[in-house]
PDB file of N, CA and C in Angstrom:
ATOM      1  N   PRO Y   1       5.522  71.546  41.435  1.00 94.00           N
ATOM      2  CA  PRO Y   1       6.630  72.142  40.707  1.00 94.00           C
ATOM      3  C   PRO Y   1       6.488  73.648  40.487  1.00 94.00           C
ATOM      4  N   GLU Y   2       5.255  74.120  40.304  1.00 96.00           N
ATOM      5  CA  GLU Y   2       5.067  75.560  40.106  1.00 96.00           C
ATOM      6  C   GLU Y   2       5.514  76.329  41.342  1.00 96.00           C
ATOM      7  N   GLN Y   3       5.222  75.812  42.522  1.00 96.00           N
ATOM      8  CA  GLN Y   3       5.651  76.478  43.750  1.00 96.00           C
ATOM      9  C   GLN Y   3       7.173  76.487  43.868  1.00 96.00           C
ATOM     10  N   LEU Y   4       7.824  75.419  43.433  1.00 97.00           N
ATOM     11  CA  LEU Y   4       9.285  75.377  43.444  1.00 97.00           C
ATOM     12  C   LEU Y   4       9.825  76.456  42.520  1.00 97.00           C
ATOM     13  N   TYR Y   5       9.254  76.542  41.323  1.00 97.00           N
ATOM     14  CA  TYR Y   5       9.662  77.569  40.365  1.00 97.00           C
ATOM     15  C   TYR Y   5       9.492  78.957  40.976  1.00 97.00           C
ATOM     16  N   GLN Y   6       8.338  79.192  41.563  1.00 96.00           N
ATOM     17  CA  GLN Y   6       8.071  80.507  42.141  1.00 96.00           C
ATOM     18  C   GLN Y   6       9.001  80.821  43.311  1.00 96.00           C
ATOM     19  N   GLY Y   7       9.408  79.790  44.036  1.00 95.00           N
ATOM     20  CA  GLY Y   7      10.251  79.993  45.201  1.00 95.00           C
ATOM     21  C   GLY Y   7      11.704  80.292  44.892  1.00 95.00           C
ATOM     22  N   ALA Y   8      12.226  79.773  43.786  1.00 95.00           N
ATOM     23  CA  ALA Y   8      13.656  79.944  43.548  1.00 95.00           C
ATOM     24  C   ALA Y   8      14.015  80.410  42.144  1.00 95.00           C
ATOM     25  N   CYS Y   9      13.138  80.261  41.192  1.00 97.00           N
ATOM     26  CA  CYS Y   9      13.516  80.478  39.789  1.00 97.00           C
ATOM     27  C   CYS Y   9      12.874  81.718  39.168  1.00 97.00           C
ATOM     28  N   LEU Y  10      11.709  82.051  39.640  1.00 96.00           N
ATOM     29  CA  LEU Y  10      10.874  83.076  39.035  1.00 96.00           C
ATOM     30  C   LEU Y  10      11.589  84.407  38.840  1.00 96.00           C
ATOM     31  N   ALA Y  11      12.301  84.898  39.822  1.00 95.00           N
ATOM     32  CA  ALA Y  11      12.890  86.241  39.744  1.00 95.00           C
ATOM     33  C   ALA Y  11      13.765  86.409  38.514  1.00 95.00           C
ATOM     34  N   CYS Y  12      14.583  85.444  38.214  1.00 96.00           N
ATOM     35  CA  CYS Y  12      15.498  85.564  37.067  1.00 96.00           C
ATOM     36  C   CYS Y  12      14.943  84.967  35.785  1.00 96.00           C
ATOM     37  N   HIS Y  13      14.261  83.837  35.887  1.00 97.00           N
ATOM     38  CA  HIS Y  13      13.808  83.157  34.673  1.00 97.00           C
ATOM     39  C   HIS Y  13      12.500  83.706  34.123  1.00 97.00           C
ATOM     40  N   THR Y  14      11.880  84.656  34.811  1.00 97.00           N
ATOM     41  CA  THR Y  14      10.725  85.355  34.260  1.00 97.00           C
ATOM     42  C   THR Y  14      11.177  86.635  33.576  1.00 97.00           C
ATOM     43  N   THR Y  15      12.189  87.289  34.149  1.00 96.00           N
ATOM     44  CA  THR Y  15      12.645  88.584  33.634  1.00 96.00           C
ATOM     45  C   THR Y  15      13.849  88.491  32.704  1.00 96.00           C
ATOM     46  N   GLY Y  16      14.602  87.397  32.792  1.00 96.00           N
ATOM     47  CA  GLY Y  16      15.832  87.287  32.011  1.00 96.00           C
ATOM     48  C   GLY Y  16      17.011  87.959  32.702  1.00 96.00           C
ATOM     49  N   ALA Y  17      16.869  88.224  33.989  1.00 95.00           N
ATOM     50  CA  ALA Y  17      17.932  88.886  34.756  1.00 95.00           C
ATOM     51  C   ALA Y  17      19.251  88.142  34.620  1.00 95.00           C
ATOM     52  N   ALA Y  18      20.328  88.896  34.494  1.00 93.00           N
ATOM     53  CA  ALA Y  18      21.689  88.356  34.409  1.00 93.00           C
ATOM     54  C   ALA Y  18      21.850  87.340  33.280  1.00 93.00           C
ATOM     55  N   GLY Y  19      21.027  87.471  32.252  1.00 94.00           N
ATOM     56  CA  GLY Y  19      21.142  86.587  31.102  1.00 94.00           C
ATOM     57  C   GLY Y  19      20.453  85.244  31.241  1.00 94.00           C
ATOM     58  N   ALA Y  20      19.655  85.084  32.287  1.00 96.00           N
ATOM     59  CA  ALA Y  20      18.934  83.827  32.492  1.00 96.00           C
ATOM     60  C   ALA Y  20      17.941  83.605  31.350  1.00 96.00           C
ATOM     61  N   PRO Y  21      17.873  82.393  30.814  1.00 97.00           N
ATOM     62  CA  PRO Y  21      16.867  82.123  29.785  1.00 97.00           C
ATOM     63  C   PRO Y  21      15.471  82.223  30.397  1.00 97.00           C
ATOM     64  N   LYS Y  22      14.572  82.892  29.687  1.00 97.00           N
ATOM     65  CA  LYS Y  22      13.223  83.101  30.198  1.00 97.00           C
ATOM     66  C   LYS Y  22      12.353  81.870  30.012  1.00 97.00           C
ATOM     67  N   ILE Y  23      11.501  81.644  30.992  1.00 98.00           N
ATOM     68  CA  ILE Y  23      10.488  80.609  30.841  1.00 98.00           C
ATOM     69  C   ILE Y  23       9.614  81.013  29.656  1.00 98.00           C
ATOM     70  N   GLY Y  24       9.285  80.068  28.814  1.00 97.00           N
ATOM     71  CA  GLY Y  24       8.483  80.336  27.633  1.00 97.00           C
ATOM     72  C   GLY Y  24       9.306  80.555  26.374  1.00 97.00           C
ATOM     73  N   ASP Y  25      10.617  80.738  26.520  1.00 97.00           N
ATOM     74  CA  ASP Y  25      11.505  80.944  25.370  1.00 97.00           C
ATOM     75  C   ASP Y  25      11.989  79.582  24.883  1.00 97.00           C
ATOM     76  N   ALA Y  26      11.218  78.986  24.009  1.00 96.00           N
ATOM     77  CA  ALA Y  26      11.505  77.622  23.551  1.00 96.00           C
ATOM     78  C   ALA Y  26      12.897  77.484  22.953  1.00 96.00           C
ATOM     79  N   ALA Y  27      13.331  78.457  22.182  1.00 95.00           N
ATOM     80  CA  ALA Y  27      14.646  78.366  21.535  1.00 95.00           C
ATOM     81  C   ALA Y  27      15.769  78.323  22.571  1.00 95.00           C
ATOM     82  N   ALA Y  28      15.686  79.154  23.573  1.00 95.00           N
ATOM     83  CA  ALA Y  28      16.736  79.192  24.606  1.00 95.00           C
ATOM     84  C   ALA Y  28      16.806  77.871  25.358  1.00 95.00           C
ATOM     85  N   TRP Y  29      15.668  77.298  25.655  1.00 96.00           N
ATOM     86  CA  TRP Y  29      15.667  76.045  26.417  1.00 96.00           C
ATOM     87  C   TRP Y  29      16.002  74.842  25.547  1.00 96.00           C
ATOM     88  N   THR Y  30      15.652  74.893  24.268  1.00 94.00           N
ATOM     89  CA  THR Y  30      15.989  73.798  23.356  1.00 94.00           C
ATOM     90  C   THR Y  30      17.502  73.645  23.261  1.00 94.00           C
ATOM     91  N   GLU Y  31      18.206  74.766  23.174  1.00 89.00           N
ATOM     92  CA  GLU Y  31      19.676  74.731  23.145  1.00 89.00           C
ATOM     93  C   GLU Y  31      20.225  74.016  24.374  1.00 89.00           C
ATOM     94  N   ARG Y  32      19.696  74.338  25.514  1.00 93.00           N
ATOM     95  CA  ARG Y  32      20.186  73.763  26.768  1.00 93.00           C
ATOM     96  C   ARG Y  32      19.817  72.288  26.882  1.00 93.00           C
ATOM     97  N   MET Y  33      18.623  71.936  26.381  1.00 94.00           N
ATOM     98  CA  MET Y  33      18.175  70.540  26.443  1.00 94.00           C
ATOM     99  C   MET Y  33      19.027  69.629  25.571  1.00 94.00           C
ATOM    100  N   ALA Y  34      19.720  70.194  24.601  1.00 94.00           N
ATOM    101  CA  ALA Y  34      20.572  69.386  23.736  1.00 94.00           C
ATOM    102  C   ALA Y  34      21.624  68.639  24.560  1.00 94.00           C
ATOM    103  N   LYS Y  35      21.974  69.179  25.708  1.00 94.00           N
ATOM    104  CA  LYS Y  35      22.953  68.535  26.591  1.00 94.00           C
ATOM    105  C   LYS Y  35      22.304  67.481  27.482  1.00 94.00           C
ATOM    106  N   GLY Y  36      20.986  67.493  27.550  1.00 96.00           N
ATOM    107  CA  GLY Y  36      20.250  66.518  28.350  1.00 96.00           C
ATOM    108  C   GLY Y  36      19.795  67.066  29.688  1.00 96.00           C
ATOM    109  N   LEU Y  37      18.726  66.486  30.190  1.00 97.00           N
ATOM    110  CA  LEU Y  37      18.141  66.922  31.456  1.00 97.00           C
ATOM    111  C   LEU Y  37      19.118  66.747  32.615  1.00 97.00           C
ATOM    112  N   ASP Y  38      19.837  65.635  32.648  1.00 98.00           N
ATOM    113  CA  ASP Y  38      20.778  65.410  33.750  1.00 98.00           C
ATOM    114  C   ASP Y  38      21.852  66.491  33.797  1.00 98.00           C
ATOM    115  N   ALA Y  39      22.323  66.919  32.640  1.00 97.00           N
ATOM    116  CA  ALA Y  39      23.335  67.986  32.590  1.00 97.00           C
ATOM    117  C   ALA Y  39      22.748  69.305  33.084  1.00 97.00           C
ATOM    118  N   MET Y  40      21.498  69.570  32.727  1.00 97.00           N
ATOM    119  CA  MET Y  40      20.851  70.795  33.195  1.00 97.00           C
ATOM    120  C   MET Y  40      20.682  70.776  34.704  1.00 97.00           C
ATOM    121  N   VAL Y  41      20.274  69.639  35.224  1.00 98.00           N
ATOM    122  CA  VAL Y  41      20.096  69.509  36.671  1.00 98.00           C
ATOM    123  C   VAL Y  41      21.438  69.701  37.377  1.00 98.00           C
ATOM    124  N   SER Y  42      22.470  69.083  36.852  1.00 98.00           N
ATOM    125  CA  SER Y  42      23.802  69.207  37.431  1.00 98.00           C
ATOM    126  C   SER Y  42      24.264  70.665  37.441  1.00 98.00           C
ATOM    127  N   SER Y  43      24.039  71.370  36.342  1.00 97.00           N
ATOM    128  CA  SER Y  43      24.413  72.783  36.269  1.00 97.00           C
ATOM    129  C   SER Y  43      23.647  73.613  37.292  1.00 97.00           C
ATOM    130  N   ALA Y  44      22.365  73.337  37.429  1.00 97.00           N
ATOM    131  CA  ALA Y  44      21.556  74.087  38.390  1.00 97.00           C
ATOM    132  C   ALA Y  44      21.995  73.801  39.823  1.00 97.00           C
ATOM    133  N   ILE Y  45      22.340  72.564  40.096  1.00 98.00           N
ATOM    134  CA  ILE Y  45      22.784  72.199  41.447  1.00 98.00           C
ATOM    135  C   ILE Y  45      24.106  72.887  41.778  1.00 98.00           C
ATOM    136  N   GLY Y  46      25.025  72.914  40.821  1.00 98.00           N
ATOM    137  CA  GLY Y  46      26.341  73.502  41.066  1.00 98.00           C
ATOM    138  C   GLY Y  46      26.413  74.997  40.840  1.00 98.00           C
ATOM    139  N   GLY Y  47      25.416  75.531  40.151  1.00 97.00           N
ATOM    140  CA  GLY Y  47      25.445  76.940  39.786  1.00 97.00           C
ATOM    141  C   GLY Y  47      26.088  77.101  38.427  1.00 97.00           C
ATOM    142  N   ILE Y  48      25.635  78.074  37.677  1.00 95.00           N
ATOM    143  CA  ILE Y  48      26.177  78.318  36.337  1.00 95.00           C
ATOM    144  C   ILE Y  48      26.011  79.795  36.004  1.00 95.00           C
ATOM    145  N   GLY Y  49      27.046  80.397  35.447  1.00 93.00           N
ATOM    146  CA  GLY Y  49      26.983  81.824  35.145  1.00 93.00           C
ATOM    147  C   GLY Y  49      26.704  82.613  36.417  1.00 93.00           C
ATOM    148  N   ALA Y  50      25.742  83.503  36.346  1.00 95.00           N
ATOM    149  CA  ALA Y  50      25.382  84.323  37.506  1.00 95.00           C
ATOM    150  C   ALA Y  50      24.462  83.587  38.489  1.00 95.00           C
ATOM    151  N   MET Y  51      23.984  82.402  38.090  1.00 96.00           N
ATOM    152  CA  MET Y  51      23.072  81.652  38.960  1.00 96.00           C
ATOM    153  C   MET Y  51      23.853  80.945  40.062  1.00 96.00           C
ATOM    154  N   PRO Y  52      23.506  81.202  41.312  1.00 96.00           N
ATOM    155  CA  PRO Y  52      24.182  80.514  42.410  1.00 96.00           C
ATOM    156  C   PRO Y  52      23.762  79.045  42.474  1.00 96.00           C
ATOM    157  N   PRO Y  53      24.517  78.220  43.179  1.00 98.00           N
ATOM    158  CA  PRO Y  53      24.118  76.820  43.347  1.00 98.00           C
ATOM    159  C   PRO Y  53      22.669  76.725  43.829  1.00 98.00           C
ATOM    160  N   ARG Y  54      21.958  75.797  43.218  1.00 97.00           N
ATOM    161  CA  ARG Y  54      20.550  75.525  43.549  1.00 97.00           C
ATOM    162  C   ARG Y  54      19.662  76.763  43.417  1.00 97.00           C
ATOM    163  N   GLY Y  55      20.093  77.699  42.583  1.00 95.00           N
ATOM    164  CA  GLY Y  55      19.303  78.921  42.393  1.00 95.00           C
ATOM    165  C   GLY Y  55      19.169  79.726  43.661  1.00 95.00           C
ATOM    166  N   GLY Y  56      20.083  79.519  44.593  1.00 95.00           N
ATOM    167  CA  GLY Y  56      20.029  80.223  45.869  1.00 95.00           C
ATOM    168  C   GLY Y  56      19.051  79.608  46.855  1.00 95.00           C
ATOM    169  N   SER Y  57      18.520  78.455  46.512  1.00 96.00           N
ATOM    170  CA  SER Y  57      17.530  77.792  47.367  1.00 96.00           C
ATOM    171  C   SER Y  57      18.181  76.688  48.201  1.00 96.00           C
ATOM    172  N   GLN Y  58      17.367  76.079  49.026  1.00 97.00           N
ATOM    173  CA  GLN Y  58      17.774  74.906  49.792  1.00 97.00           C
ATOM    174  C   GLN Y  58      17.124  73.641  49.232  1.00 97.00           C
ATOM    175  N   TYR Y  59      16.641  73.723  47.995  1.00 98.00           N
ATOM    176  CA  TYR Y  59      15.966  72.586  47.395  1.00 98.00           C
ATOM    177  C   TYR Y  59      16.915  71.398  47.239  1.00 98.00           C
ATOM    178  N   ASP Y  60      16.361  70.209  47.401  1.00 98.00           N
ATOM    179  CA  ASP Y  60      17.172  69.007  47.184  1.00 98.00           C
ATOM    180  C   ASP Y  60      17.222  68.703  45.685  1.00 98.00           C
ATOM    181  N   ASP Y  61      18.009  67.710  45.322  1.00 98.00           N
ATOM    182  CA  ASP Y  61      18.215  67.391  43.906  1.00 98.00           C
ATOM    183  C   ASP Y  61      16.904  67.098  43.177  1.00 98.00           C
ATOM    184  N   ALA Y  62      16.014  66.361  43.813  1.00 98.00           N
ATOM    185  CA  ALA Y  62      14.737  66.018  43.187  1.00 98.00           C
ATOM    186  C   ALA Y  62      13.886  67.269  42.957  1.00 98.00           C
ATOM    187  N   GLN Y  63      13.903  68.189  43.890  1.00 98.00           N
ATOM    188  CA  GLN Y  63      13.138  69.418  43.738  1.00 98.00           C
ATOM    189  C   GLN Y  63      13.719  70.296  42.624  1.00 98.00           C
ATOM    190  N   ILE Y  64      15.037  70.330  42.513  1.00 98.00           N
ATOM    191  CA  ILE Y  64      15.671  71.076  41.421  1.00 98.00           C
ATOM    192  C   ILE Y  64      15.227  70.487  40.088  1.00 98.00           C
ATOM    193  N   ARG Y  65      15.246  69.167  39.983  1.00 98.00           N
ATOM    194  CA  ARG Y  65      14.805  68.503  38.753  1.00 98.00           C
ATOM    195  C   ARG Y  65      13.349  68.851  38.449  1.00 98.00           C
ATOM    196  N   GLN Y  66      12.485  68.838  39.446  1.00 98.00           N
ATOM    197  CA  GLN Y  66      11.074  69.168  39.231  1.00 98.00           C
ATOM    198  C   GLN Y  66      10.910  70.603  38.734  1.00 98.00           C
ATOM    199  N   ALA Y  67      11.670  71.523  39.299  1.00 98.00           N
ATOM    200  CA  ALA Y  67      11.584  72.925  38.871  1.00 98.00           C
ATOM    201  C   ALA Y  67      12.028  73.065  37.416  1.00 98.00           C
ATOM    202  N   ILE Y  68      13.099  72.379  37.041  1.00 97.00           N
ATOM    203  CA  ILE Y  68      13.580  72.432  35.657  1.00 97.00           C
ATOM    204  C   ILE Y  68      12.556  71.804  34.719  1.00 97.00           C
ATOM    205  N   GLU Y  69      12.000  70.684  35.105  1.00 97.00           N
ATOM    206  CA  GLU Y  69      10.975  70.053  34.272  1.00 97.00           C
ATOM    207  C   GLU Y  69       9.773  70.979  34.090  1.00 97.00           C
ATOM    208  N   TYR Y  70       9.419  71.712  35.143  1.00 98.00           N
ATOM    209  CA  TYR Y  70       8.322  72.674  35.062  1.00 98.00           C
ATOM    210  C   TYR Y  70       8.659  73.772  34.044  1.00 98.00           C
ATOM    211  N   ILE Y  71       9.874  74.302  34.132  1.00 98.00           N
ATOM    212  CA  ILE Y  71      10.299  75.325  33.183  1.00 98.00           C
ATOM    213  C   ILE Y  71      10.241  74.814  31.754  1.00 98.00           C
ATOM    214  N   LEU Y  72      10.774  73.621  31.554  1.00 97.00           N
ATOM    215  CA  LEU Y  72      10.794  73.055  30.204  1.00 97.00           C
ATOM    216  C   LEU Y  72       9.389  72.803  29.670  1.00 97.00           C
ATOM    217  N   GLU Y  73       8.514  72.304  30.522  1.00 97.00           N
ATOM    218  CA  GLU Y  73       7.133  72.043  30.118  1.00 97.00           C
ATOM    219  C   GLU Y  73       6.435  73.337  29.711  1.00 97.00           C
ATOM    220  N   ASN Y  74       6.810  74.430  30.329  1.00 97.00           N
ATOM    221  CA  ASN Y  74       6.187  75.717  30.055  1.00 97.00           C
ATOM    222  C   ASN Y  74       6.998  76.560  29.062  1.00 97.00           C
ATOM    223  N   SER Y  75       7.906  75.916  28.376  1.00 96.00           N
ATOM    224  CA  SER Y  75       8.746  76.621  27.398  1.00 96.00           C
ATOM    225  C   SER Y  75       8.738  75.927  26.036  1.00 96.00           C
ATOM    226  N   LYS Y  76       7.675  75.228  25.756  1.00 91.00           N
ATOM    227  CA  LYS Y  76       7.559  74.531  24.464  1.00 91.00           C
ATOM    228  C   LYS Y  76       7.048  75.461  23.392  1.00 91.00           C
TER     229      LYS Y  76
END
């Protein structure tokens, strides 16, 4: 999962570019988790805000879920 994060998520979710919630920001991710993991995965797959579908990657649905779980695990 860390490699998935580094491959597609790191640029924006480490810096907060374009308003992306930063990894490690528990409050920002807690708000999003209130909608549930499936909703977060769906948003990431379809794109949300400035984030393109699948974060601009070619990751499949399972890989997107793993990357999100990695972010959440590292944002407690």
